[in-house]
Amino acid sequence: MTAREREIVDRWNACAYYRLIGMRAVSASEGTAVLELRVGEEHHQAYGSAHGGVLAGLIDAAMGLAILGAAPDGEGCATIEMKLNYTAPAVRGTLTATGRILHEGRRMVVASAEARDDAGVLVSAGQGTFQRFRPGAG
Amino acid sequence: MTAREREIVDRWNACAYYRLIGMRAVSASEGTAVLELRVGEEHHQAYGSAHGGVLAGLIDAAMGLAILGAAPDGEGCATIEMKLNYTAPAVRGTLTATGRILHEGRRMVVASAEARDDAGVLVSAGQGTFQRFRPGAG
Amino acid sequence: MTAREREIVDRWNACAYYRLIGMRAVSASEGTAVLELRVGEEHHQAYGSAHGGVLAGLIDAAMGLAILGAAPDGEGCATIEMKLNYTAPAVRGTLTATGRILHEGRRMVVASAEARDDAGVLVSAGQGTFQRFRPGAG
Amino acid sequence: MTAREREIVDRWNACAYYRLIGMRAVSASEGTAVLELRVGEEHHQAYGSAHGGVLAGLIDAAMGLAILGAAPDGEGCATIEMKLNYTAPAVRGTLTATGRILHEGRRMVVASAEARDDAGVLVSAGQGTFQRFRPGAG
């Protein structure tokens, strides 16, 4: 990672939500990004596996970080919408999410992401639309 | 709510994820459900509003609870997939999410949900697909 | 409908795709729109019901027309993305699709739509994101 | 392609919808599939590019054919739902859609697809959920 990519990763890891949920950005480089989340009982829903919100946050972040890592300096991105499938329950262990850019438009970027467990099993896959913006701009 | 609906709501509120994120099921009745979440700084991403994962968890739960409230005794439901739009940032205050059933199939149920802030502004709207199952069944 | 709404409906019905597929815009007014499509064997896929593309076109059009009917004069809208569920096969008869606006932003609009058959059975429900634009603008 | 894959491709190309819309399945092998569609004025919406339904049908078919090519003999698949982004207008020329399997479950399969124009520009990308079934089974 470049110093700028490192700065982005550090800034995201400093977010309150990342600490609350135990999510960690690992890298953002050339239109891809990697995050990790160690699933524990604190993430569980009524059936004993990670709640959909946990995985959705991970997929959202993987896509957003892939986009931000490739964005011009000072540009931010906001999730307009996303869709994700839940393909296997995540009960414990470390999930690794990988995001990548599918299409970069002038105002919008489309990305996809997937999250896999320790055994390499796909637990979630998603696709989303993001809006470029400059913080402070109208 | 009937005693059974109250039991479902209580069971969901006892989930670890609900306590972690501060989400609360309010009601589940006749194919609709209501949940609340008080947004605080602990939910924020880098731009100072609730992370997409927080809202996704709320939308997912509102759809799932609407379905479960209407399901036969002993039946569970798992989110197969969902799609959600983020229509306004949620910075603070209480979000209210409402889920409703769009279509009940034999094995699958389609639902939608929306979340609004204290001022009634739509912050997220989604649609998802759920699978019926009987816990313990193959 | 006002004269302007009638003009929009007529313009859409004049589209080549509408004639190819046999789709017809019925009305567009106050953020909702109605379209019809008579399903015939020409729409069938290998299993003898309407292909997913037929229903997707109908859902897309119902959302877009709801938005356009409520838009300022001279504004157009383009589908950024959409998600749709297929809830029942459409074999024959007339499908009626209804679109409505969920959220109007400055640049983007979120809408939902559903299509029902002659018996009122839901055959598809979707949600999508649209971008406002002025034709000819950069 | 094996004889069985060729048989599937031929069967899909014989569908009425394929002839109506001018779509052609090219190949289905090892969890991927390729289709082509030559965009003409007959596909256009009011703004002079292919209607969303045309691209949705292509994306749906690319995912479904990827799944069917990899399925056991005699098994069919039905689209439960899909989400797709429209990333560039398709005005004319030949679109090539490629589908691939993301996850194979016992009852459901998740797939993604993308469509590109003659110049290799991404015009649409989607992700969908499909249900396995045996024609004639309950």
Coordinates of C-alpha atoms in Angstrom, one line a residue:
Chain A
M1 CA 0.0 0.0 0.0
T2 CA 1.0 3.6 -0.6
A3 CA 1.1 6.1 2.3
R4 CA -2.3 7.4 1.1
E5 CA -3.9 3.9 1.0
R6 CA -2.5 3.3 4.5
E7 CA -4.0 6.5 5.7
I8 CA -7.4 5.6 4.3
V9 CA -7.3 2.1 5.9
D10 CA -6.3 3.7 9.3
R11 CA -9.0 6.3 9.1
W12 CA -11.7 3.6 8.5
N13 CA -10.3 1.4 11.3
A14 CA -10.7 4.4 13.6
C15 CA -14.5 4.5 13.0
A16 CA -16.7 3.9 15.9
Y17 CA -18.7 1.2 14.0
Y18 CA -15.6 -0.7 13.3
R19 CA -14.7 -0.9 17.0
L20 CA -18.3 -1.7 17.9
I21 CA -18.6 -4.6 15.5
G22 CA -15.0 -5.7 15.6
M23 CA -14.3 -5.1 11.9
R24 CA -10.9 -4.3 10.5
A25 CA -9.8 -2.9 7.2
V26 CA -6.6 -4.7 6.0
S27 CA -5.8 -3.2 2.7
A28 CA -7.1 -1.0 -0.2
S29 CA -5.1 -0.9 -3.4
E30 CA -5.8 -0.6 -7.1
G31 CA -9.5 -1.0 -6.9
T32 CA -9.7 -3.9 -4.5
A33 CA -9.9 -4.0 -0.7
V34 CA -9.7 -6.5 2.1
L35 CA -11.4 -6.5 5.5
E36 CA -11.6 -9.0 8.3
L37 CA -14.1 -9.7 11.0
R38 CA -13.8 -12.3 13.8
V39 CA -17.2 -13.7 14.4
G40 CA -18.1 -14.1 18.0
E41 CA -21.3 -14.8 20.0
E42 CA -21.9 -11.0 20.3
H43 CA -22.7 -11.1 16.5
H44 CA -25.3 -13.8 16.7
Q45 CA -29.0 -13.7 15.9
A46 CA -31.6 -16.1 17.4
Y47 CA -30.4 -19.1 15.4
G48 CA -26.8 -18.9 16.6
S49 CA -24.9 -17.4 13.6
A50 CA -23.9 -13.9 12.6
H51 CA -26.8 -11.5 12.0
G52 CA -27.4 -10.3 8.5
G53 CA -26.4 -6.8 9.5
V54 CA -22.9 -7.9 10.5
L55 CA -22.3 -9.4 7.0
A56 CA -24.0 -6.5 5.3
G57 CA -21.7 -4.1 7.0
L58 CA -18.7 -6.1 6.0
I59 CA -19.8 -6.4 2.3
D60 CA -20.7 -2.6 2.2
A61 CA -17.3 -1.7 3.7
A62 CA -15.4 -4.0 1.3
M63 CA -17.0 -2.3 -1.7
G64 CA -16.6 1.2 -0.3
L65 CA -13.0 0.7 0.6
A66 CA -12.1 -0.6 -2.8
I67 CA -13.7 2.5 -4.3
L68 CA -12.1 4.9 -1.9
G69 CA -8.7 3.4 -2.4
A70 CA -8.9 4.2 -6.1
A71 CA -10.5 7.6 -5.8
P72 CA -8.8 11.0 -6.3
D73 CA -7.5 12.6 -3.2
G74 CA -10.2 14.3 -1.1
E75 CA -13.0 12.4 -2.7
G76 CA -15.4 10.4 -0.5
C77 CA -18.0 7.8 -1.5
A78 CA -21.5 7.0 -0.1
T79 CA -23.4 3.8 -0.6
I80 CA -26.5 4.5 -2.6
E81 CA -27.7 0.9 -2.5
M82 CA -26.6 -2.7 -2.3
K83 CA -27.8 -6.2 -2.7
L84 CA -26.3 -9.2 -1.0
N85 CA -26.9 -12.9 -0.8
Y86 CA -26.3 -15.0 2.4
T87 CA -24.9 -18.3 1.2
A88 CA -23.8 -20.0 4.4
P89 CA -24.1 -19.3 8.2
A90 CA -21.1 -17.7 9.8
V91 CA -20.9 -19.1 13.4
R92 CA -17.4 -18.3 14.5
G93 CA -13.9 -17.8 13.1
T94 CA -12.5 -15.0 10.9
L95 CA -14.4 -13.8 7.9
T96 CA -12.4 -12.2 5.1
A97 CA -14.2 -9.8 2.7
T98 CA -12.8 -8.7 -0.6
G99 CA -14.2 -5.8 -2.6
R100 CA -13.5 -4.8 -6.2
I101 CA -14.7 -2.2 -8.6
L102 CA -16.9 -3.3 -11.5
H103 CA -17.4 0.1 -13.2
E104 CA -16.3 3.6 -12.5
G105 CA -18.6 6.3 -13.8
R106 CA -18.2 10.0 -13.5
R107 CA -20.6 10.3 -10.5
M108 CA -21.2 6.7 -9.6
V109 CA -19.2 3.6 -9.1
V110 CA -20.5 0.0 -9.1
A111 CA -18.6 -2.6 -7.0
S112 CA -19.0 -6.2 -5.8
A113 CA -17.7 -8.0 -2.8
E114 CA -17.6 -11.4 -1.2
A115 CA -16.9 -12.7 2.3
R116 CA -15.5 -16.1 3.0
D117 CA -14.9 -18.0 6.2
D118 CA -11.7 -19.7 7.5
A119 CA -12.4 -22.7 5.3
G120 CA -12.9 -20.6 2.2
V121 CA -16.6 -21.1 2.2
L122 CA -18.5 -18.2 0.6
V123 CA -20.8 -16.7 3.3
S124 CA -22.0 -13.6 1.5
A125 CA -21.7 -12.0 -2.0
G126 CA -23.0 -8.6 -2.9
Q127 CA -23.1 -5.8 -5.5
G128 CA -23.7 -2.2 -4.8
T129 CA -23.8 1.4 -6.2
F130 CA -21.8 4.2 -4.7
Q131 CA -21.9 7.9 -5.3
R132 CA -18.7 9.9 -5.4
F133 CA -18.7 13.2 -3.4
R134 CA -16.3 15.8 -2.1
P135 CA -16.9 16.3 1.6
G136 CA -18.1 19.8 2.3
A137 CA -19.3 20.2 -1.3
G138 CA -23.0 21.0 -2.0
Chain B
M1 CA -49.9 -8.8 20.1
T2 CA -50.8 -12.4 21.0
A3 CA -48.7 -14.3 23.6
R4 CA -47.0 -16.0 20.8
E5 CA -46.1 -12.8 19.0
R6 CA -44.8 -11.4 22.3
E7 CA -42.7 -14.5 22.8
I8 CA -41.1 -14.0 19.4
V9 CA -40.4 -10.3 20.0
D10 CA -38.8 -11.1 23.4
R11 CA -36.7 -13.9 21.9
W12 CA -35.3 -11.6 19.2
N13 CA -34.6 -8.8 21.7
A14 CA -32.6 -11.3 23.8
C15 CA -30.2 -11.9 20.8
A16 CA -26.6 -10.8 21.3
Y17 CA -26.6 -8.8 18.1
Y18 CA -29.6 -6.7 19.3
R19 CA -27.8 -5.8 22.5
L20 CA -24.5 -5.1 20.7
I21 CA -26.1 -2.8 18.2
G22 CA -28.9 -1.4 20.4
M23 CA -31.7 -2.6 18.3
R24 CA -35.1 -3.4 19.7
A25 CA -38.1 -5.3 18.3
V26 CA -41.3 -3.6 19.2
S27 CA -44.0 -5.7 17.6
A28 CA -44.8 -8.4 15.2
S29 CA -48.4 -9.0 14.1
E30 CA -50.3 -10.0 11.0
G31 CA -47.4 -9.9 8.6
T32 CA -45.9 -6.6 9.8
A33 CA -43.3 -5.8 12.3
V34 CA -41.8 -2.8 13.9
L35 CA -38.2 -2.3 15.3
E36 CA -36.4 0.7 16.8
L37 CA -32.8 1.7 17.0
R38 CA -31.4 4.8 18.7
V39 CA -28.5 6.0 16.5
G40 CA -25.5 7.1 18.5
E41 CA -21.9 7.9 17.7
E42 CA -21.0 4.2 18.3
H43 CA -22.8 3.5 15.0
H44 CA -20.9 6.0 12.9
Q45 CA -18.7 5.4 9.9
A46 CA -16.0 7.9 8.7
Y47 CA -18.4 10.5 7.6
G48 CA -20.3 10.9 10.9
S49 CA -23.5 9.0 10.2
A50 CA -24.7 5.4 10.8
H51 CA -22.8 2.7 8.9
G52 CA -24.6 0.9 6.2
G53 CA -24.4 -2.3 8.3
V54 CA -26.5 -0.8 11.0
L55 CA -29.3 0.1 8.7
A56 CA -29.0 -3.2 6.8
G57 CA -29.4 -5.1 10.1
L58 CA -32.5 -3.1 10.9
I59 CA -34.1 -3.6 7.5
D60 CA -33.2 -7.3 7.5
A61 CA -34.7 -7.7 11.0
A62 CA -37.9 -5.8 10.1
M63 CA -38.5 -8.1 7.2
G64 CA -37.6 -11.3 9.1
L65 CA -39.7 -10.4 12.1
A66 CA -42.7 -9.6 9.9
I67 CA -42.4 -13.1 8.4
L68 CA -41.8 -14.9 11.6
G69 CA -44.7 -13.3 13.3
A70 CA -47.0 -14.7 10.6
A71 CA -45.3 -18.1 10.4
P72 CA -46.7 -21.4 11.8
D73 CA -45.5 -22.4 15.3
G74 CA -42.0 -23.7 15.4
E75 CA -41.0 -22.4 11.9
G76 CA -38.0 -20.2 11.5
C77 CA -36.9 -18.1 8.6
A78 CA -33.4 -17.3 7.1
T79 CA -32.5 -14.4 4.9
I80 CA -31.5 -15.7 1.5
E81 CA -30.8 -12.2 0.1
M82 CA -31.8 -8.6 0.4
K83 CA -31.4 -5.3 -1.4
L84 CA -31.6 -1.9 0.3
N85 CA -31.3 1.7 -0.7
Y86 CA -29.8 4.3 1.6
T87 CA -31.8 7.5 1.0
A88 CA -30.7 9.8 3.8
P89 CA -27.9 9.8 6.4
A90 CA -28.9 8.8 9.9
V91 CA -26.8 10.9 12.3
R92 CA -28.7 10.6 15.6
G93 CA -32.2 10.1 17.0
T94 CA -34.4 7.0 16.9
L95 CA -35.0 5.1 13.7
T96 CA -38.2 3.2 13.3
A97 CA -38.2 0.3 10.8
T98 CA -41.4 -1.3 9.5
G99 CA -41.4 -4.6 7.7
R100 CA -44.2 -6.3 5.8
I101 CA -44.8 -9.4 3.7
L102 CA -45.2 -9.0 0.0
H103 CA -45.6 -12.7 -1.0
E104 CA -45.8 -15.9 0.9
G105 CA -44.7 -19.0 -1.0
R106 CA -44.5 -22.5 0.2
R107 CA -40.7 -22.4 0.8
M108 CA -39.9 -18.8 0.4
V109 CA -41.3 -15.4 1.5
V110 CA -40.6 -12.0 0.0
A111 CA -40.8 -9.0 2.2
S112 CA -40.0 -5.3 2.2
A113 CA -39.1 -2.8 4.9
E114 CA -38.4 0.8 5.4
A115 CA -36.7 2.8 8.1
R116 CA -37.6 6.4 9.0
D117 CA -36.0 8.9 11.4
D118 CA -37.7 11.0 14.1
A119 CA -38.8 13.5 11.5
G120 CA -40.3 10.8 9.3
V121 CA -37.6 11.0 6.7
L122 CA -37.0 7.7 4.9
V123 CA -33.4 6.6 5.6
S124 CA -33.5 3.2 4.0
A125 CA -35.9 1.0 2.1
G126 CA -35.3 -2.7 1.1
Q127 CA -36.7 -5.8 -0.3
G128 CA -35.6 -9.4 0.5
T129 CA -36.2 -13.1 0.1
F130 CA -36.4 -15.5 3.0
Q131 CA -36.5 -19.2 3.4
R132 CA -38.8 -21.0 5.7
F133 CA -37.3 -23.7 7.8
R134 CA -38.0 -25.8 10.8
P135 CA -35.0 -25.6 13.2
G136 CA -33.4 -29.0 13.5
A137 CA -34.9 -30.2 10.2
G138 CA -32.5 -31.4 7.5
Chain C
M1 CA -54.2 12.6 -16.2
T2 CA -53.2 16.1 -17.2
A3 CA -52.2 16.8 -20.8
R4 CA -48.6 16.6 -19.9
E5 CA -49.0 13.1 -18.3
R6 CA -51.0 12.0 -21.3
E7 CA -48.1 13.2 -23.5
I8 CA -45.6 11.2 -21.5
V9 CA -47.7 8.0 -21.6
D10 CA -48.1 8.4 -25.4
R11 CA -44.4 9.0 -25.9
W12 CA -43.5 5.8 -24.0
N13 CA -46.1 3.8 -25.9
A14 CA -44.5 4.9 -29.1
C15 CA -41.2 3.3 -28.2
A16 CA -40.0 0.4 -30.3
Y17 CA -39.5 -1.8 -27.3
Y18 CA -43.1 -1.4 -26.2
R19 CA -44.3 -2.5 -29.6
L20 CA -41.8 -5.4 -29.7
I21 CA -42.8 -6.8 -26.3
G22 CA -46.5 -5.7 -26.4
M23 CA -46.3 -3.5 -23.3
R24 CA -48.6 -0.5 -22.9
A25 CA -48.4 2.5 -20.5
V26 CA -51.9 3.2 -19.1
S27 CA -51.4 6.1 -16.7
A28 CA -48.8 8.2 -14.9
S29 CA -50.0 10.6 -12.2
E30 CA -48.8 11.9 -8.9
G31 CA -45.9 9.6 -8.4
T32 CA -47.6 6.4 -9.5
A33 CA -47.9 4.7 -12.9
V34 CA -49.7 1.8 -14.4
L35 CA -48.7 -0.4 -17.3
E36 CA -50.2 -3.5 -18.9
L37 CA -48.8 -6.4 -20.8
R38 CA -50.7 -9.3 -22.3
V39 CA -48.6 -12.4 -21.9
G40 CA -48.6 -14.7 -24.9
E41 CA -46.5 -17.6 -26.1
E42 CA -44.0 -15.2 -27.8
H43 CA -42.9 -14.2 -24.2
H44 CA -42.2 -17.7 -23.0
Q45 CA -38.9 -19.3 -21.9
A46 CA -38.1 -23.0 -21.9
Y47 CA -40.5 -23.8 -19.1
G48 CA -43.6 -22.2 -20.7
S49 CA -44.0 -19.0 -18.8
A50 CA -42.9 -15.4 -19.4
H51 CA -39.2 -14.9 -19.5
G52 CA -37.6 -12.9 -16.7
G53 CA -36.7 -10.1 -19.1
V54 CA -40.4 -9.5 -19.9
L55 CA -41.3 -9.0 -16.3
A56 CA -38.1 -7.0 -15.6
G57 CA -39.0 -4.6 -18.5
L58 CA -42.4 -4.2 -17.0
I59 CA -41.2 -3.5 -13.5
D60 CA -38.5 -1.1 -14.8
A61 CA -41.0 0.8 -16.9
A62 CA -43.6 1.0 -14.0
M63 CA -41.0 2.6 -11.8
G64 CA -39.6 4.9 -14.5
L65 CA -43.0 6.1 -15.6
A66 CA -44.0 6.9 -12.0
I67 CA -40.9 9.0 -11.6
L68 CA -41.2 10.7 -15.0
G69 CA -44.8 11.6 -14.4
A70 CA -43.8 13.5 -11.3
A71 CA -40.7 15.1 -12.7
P72 CA -40.3 18.7 -13.8
D73 CA -40.9 19.5 -17.5
G74 CA -38.1 18.5 -19.7
E75 CA -36.4 16.2 -17.2
G76 CA -35.7 12.6 -18.0
C77 CA -34.8 9.6 -15.8
A78 CA -32.4 6.7 -16.4
T79 CA -32.5 3.4 -14.5
I80 CA -29.2 3.1 -12.4
E81 CA -30.1 -0.3 -11.1
M82 CA -33.0 -2.4 -9.9
K83 CA -33.8 -5.6 -8.1
L84 CA -36.8 -7.8 -8.6
N85 CA -38.3 -10.9 -7.2
Y86 CA -40.3 -13.4 -9.4
T87 CA -43.0 -14.7 -7.2
A88 CA -45.3 -16.7 -9.6
P89 CA -45.0 -17.8 -13.2
A90 CA -46.9 -15.7 -15.7
V91 CA -48.2 -18.0 -18.4
R92 CA -51.0 -16.1 -20.1
G93 CA -53.5 -13.3 -19.5
T94 CA -52.9 -9.6 -18.8
L95 CA -50.3 -8.4 -16.2
T96 CA -50.9 -5.1 -14.6
A97 CA -47.8 -3.3 -13.2
T98 CA -48.0 -0.4 -10.7
G99 CA -45.0 1.8 -9.9
R100 CA -44.7 4.3 -7.1
I101 CA -42.0 6.7 -5.8
L102 CA -40.4 5.8 -2.5
H103 CA -38.0 8.7 -2.2
E104 CA -37.2 11.7 -4.3
G105 CA -33.6 13.0 -4.0
R106 CA -32.1 15.9 -5.8
R107 CA -30.3 13.7 -8.3
M108 CA -31.7 10.3 -7.6
V109 CA -35.1 8.8 -7.1
V110 CA -35.9 5.4 -5.5
A111 CA -39.1 3.6 -6.6
S112 CA -40.8 0.3 -6.2
A113 CA -43.2 -1.6 -8.5
E114 CA -45.3 -4.7 -8.5
A115 CA -46.9 -6.7 -11.3
R116 CA -50.0 -8.8 -10.8
D117 CA -51.9 -11.2 -13.1
D118 CA -55.6 -11.3 -13.9
A119 CA -56.4 -13.1 -10.7
G120 CA -54.5 -10.5 -8.6
V121 CA -51.6 -12.8 -7.9
L122 CA -48.3 -11.1 -7.5
V123 CA -45.9 -12.2 -10.2
S124 CA -43.1 -9.8 -9.6
A125 CA -42.1 -7.0 -7.1
G126 CA -39.0 -4.8 -7.4
Q127 CA -37.2 -1.8 -6.2
G128 CA -34.9 0.4 -8.2
T129 CA -32.8 3.6 -8.3
F130 CA -33.1 6.2 -11.0
Q131 CA -31.0 9.2 -12.0
R132 CA -32.6 12.4 -13.0
F133 CA -31.2 14.1 -16.1
R134 CA -32.0 16.7 -18.6
P135 CA -31.7 15.4 -22.2
G136 CA -28.9 17.1 -23.9
A137 CA -27.2 18.2 -20.7
G138 CA -23.6 17.1 -20.0
Chain D
M1 CA -19.3 -28.2 -25.1
T2 CA -20.5 -31.7 -24.5
A3 CA -23.5 -33.1 -26.3
R4 CA -25.6 -32.4 -23.2
E5 CA -24.4 -28.8 -23.0
R6 CA -25.1 -28.3 -26.8
E7 CA -28.6 -29.8 -26.2
I8 CA -29.3 -27.2 -23.5
V9 CA -28.0 -24.3 -25.6
D10 CA -30.2 -25.4 -28.5
R11 CA -33.3 -25.8 -26.4
W12 CA -32.9 -22.3 -25.0
N13 CA -32.3 -20.8 -28.4
A14 CA -35.6 -22.4 -29.5
C15 CA -37.5 -20.4 -26.9
A16 CA -40.1 -18.0 -28.2
Y17 CA -38.6 -15.1 -26.1
Y18 CA -35.2 -15.6 -27.6
R19 CA -36.6 -15.3 -31.1
L20 CA -38.8 -12.3 -30.1
I21 CA -35.9 -10.4 -28.6
G22 CA -33.1 -11.7 -30.9
M23 CA -31.0 -13.2 -28.1
R24 CA -28.8 -16.2 -28.7
A25 CA -27.2 -18.7 -26.3
V26 CA -23.6 -19.4 -27.4
S27 CA -22.2 -21.8 -24.8
A28 CA -22.8 -23.3 -21.4
S29 CA -19.9 -25.1 -19.8
E30 CA -18.4 -25.7 -16.3
G31 CA -20.5 -23.2 -14.5
T32 CA -20.2 -20.4 -17.1
A33 CA -22.3 -19.4 -20.0
V34 CA -22.2 -16.9 -22.9
L35 CA -25.1 -15.3 -24.8
E36 CA -25.2 -12.7 -27.5
L37 CA -27.8 -10.1 -28.5
R38 CA -27.5 -7.7 -31.4
V39 CA -29.0 -4.4 -30.3
G40 CA -31.2 -2.7 -32.9
E41 CA -33.8 0.0 -32.9
E42 CA -36.5 -2.5 -32.1
H43 CA -35.0 -2.7 -28.5
H44 CA -35.0 1.0 -27.9
Q45 CA -36.8 3.0 -25.2
A46 CA -37.7 6.7 -25.4
Y47 CA -34.1 7.9 -25.1
G48 CA -32.7 5.8 -28.0
S49 CA -30.9 2.9 -26.3
A50 CA -31.9 -0.6 -25.3
H51 CA -34.7 -0.8 -22.8
G52 CA -33.8 -2.1 -19.3
G53 CA -35.9 -5.2 -19.9
V54 CA -33.7 -6.3 -22.8
L55 CA -30.6 -6.2 -20.7
A56 CA -32.3 -7.8 -17.7
G57 CA -33.4 -10.7 -19.9
L58 CA -29.8 -11.1 -21.1
I59 CA -28.4 -11.0 -17.6
D60 CA -31.1 -13.3 -16.3
A61 CA -30.4 -15.8 -19.1
A62 CA -26.6 -15.7 -18.7
M63 CA -26.9 -16.6 -15.0
G64 CA -29.6 -19.3 -15.6
L65 CA -27.7 -20.9 -18.4
A66 CA -24.5 -21.0 -16.4
I67 CA -26.5 -22.8 -13.7
L68 CA -28.3 -25.2 -16.0
G69 CA -25.1 -26.2 -17.8
A70 CA -23.7 -27.4 -14.5
A71 CA -26.9 -29.0 -13.2
P72 CA -27.6 -32.7 -13.0
D73 CA -29.5 -34.2 -15.9
G74 CA -33.2 -33.4 -15.8
E75 CA -32.9 -30.6 -13.3
G76 CA -34.3 -27.1 -14.2
C77 CA -33.7 -23.8 -12.5
A78 CA -36.0 -20.8 -11.9
T79 CA -35.0 -17.3 -11.2
I80 CA -36.1 -16.3 -7.7
E81 CA -34.8 -12.8 -7.9
M82 CA -32.0 -10.7 -9.4
K83 CA -30.4 -7.3 -9.1
L84 CA -28.7 -5.6 -12.0
N85 CA -26.9 -2.3 -12.6
Y86 CA -27.1 -0.4 -15.9
T87 CA -23.6 1.1 -16.4
A88 CA -23.7 2.4 -19.9
P89 CA -26.4 2.8 -22.6
A90 CA -26.5 0.1 -25.3
V91 CA -27.4 1.8 -28.6
R92 CA -26.4 -0.7 -31.2
G93 CA -23.9 -3.5 -31.9
T94 CA -23.6 -6.9 -30.3
L95 CA -23.7 -7.4 -26.6
T96 CA -22.0 -10.4 -25.1
A97 CA -23.2 -11.6 -21.7
T98 CA -21.2 -13.9 -19.5
G99 CA -22.7 -15.7 -16.5
R100 CA -21.0 -17.6 -13.8
I101 CA -21.9 -19.5 -10.6
L102 CA -21.0 -17.9 -7.3
H103 CA -22.4 -20.5 -4.9
E104 CA -24.2 -23.8 -5.3
G105 CA -26.5 -24.8 -2.5
R106 CA -28.7 -27.9 -2.3
R107 CA -31.8 -26.0 -3.3
M108 CA -30.5 -22.7 -4.4
V109 CA -27.7 -21.3 -6.6
V110 CA -26.3 -17.8 -6.6
A111 CA -24.8 -16.5 -9.8
S112 CA -23.6 -13.3 -11.4
A113 CA -23.4 -12.0 -14.9
E114 CA -22.1 -9.1 -16.9
A115 CA -22.8 -7.8 -20.4
R116 CA -20.3 -5.9 -22.5
D117 CA -20.6 -4.1 -25.8
D118 CA -18.4 -4.5 -28.9
A119 CA -15.9 -2.2 -27.4
G120 CA -15.7 -4.2 -24.2
V121 CA -17.6 -1.5 -22.2
L122 CA -19.6 -3.0 -19.3
V123 CA -23.3 -2.1 -20.0
S124 CA -24.8 -4.2 -17.2
A125 CA -23.8 -6.4 -14.2
G126 CA -26.0 -8.4 -12.0
Q127 CA -26.4 -11.0 -9.3
G128 CA -29.3 -13.4 -8.8
T129 CA -30.7 -16.3 -6.9
F130 CA -32.1 -19.4 -8.6
Q131 CA -34.0 -22.4 -7.4
R132 CA -33.3 -25.9 -8.5
F133 CA -36.3 -28.0 -9.5
R134 CA -37.2 -31.1 -11.4
P135 CA -39.8 -30.4 -14.0
G136 CA -43.0 -32.2 -13.0
A137 CA -42.0 -32.5 -9.4
G138 CA -44.3 -31.1 -6.7

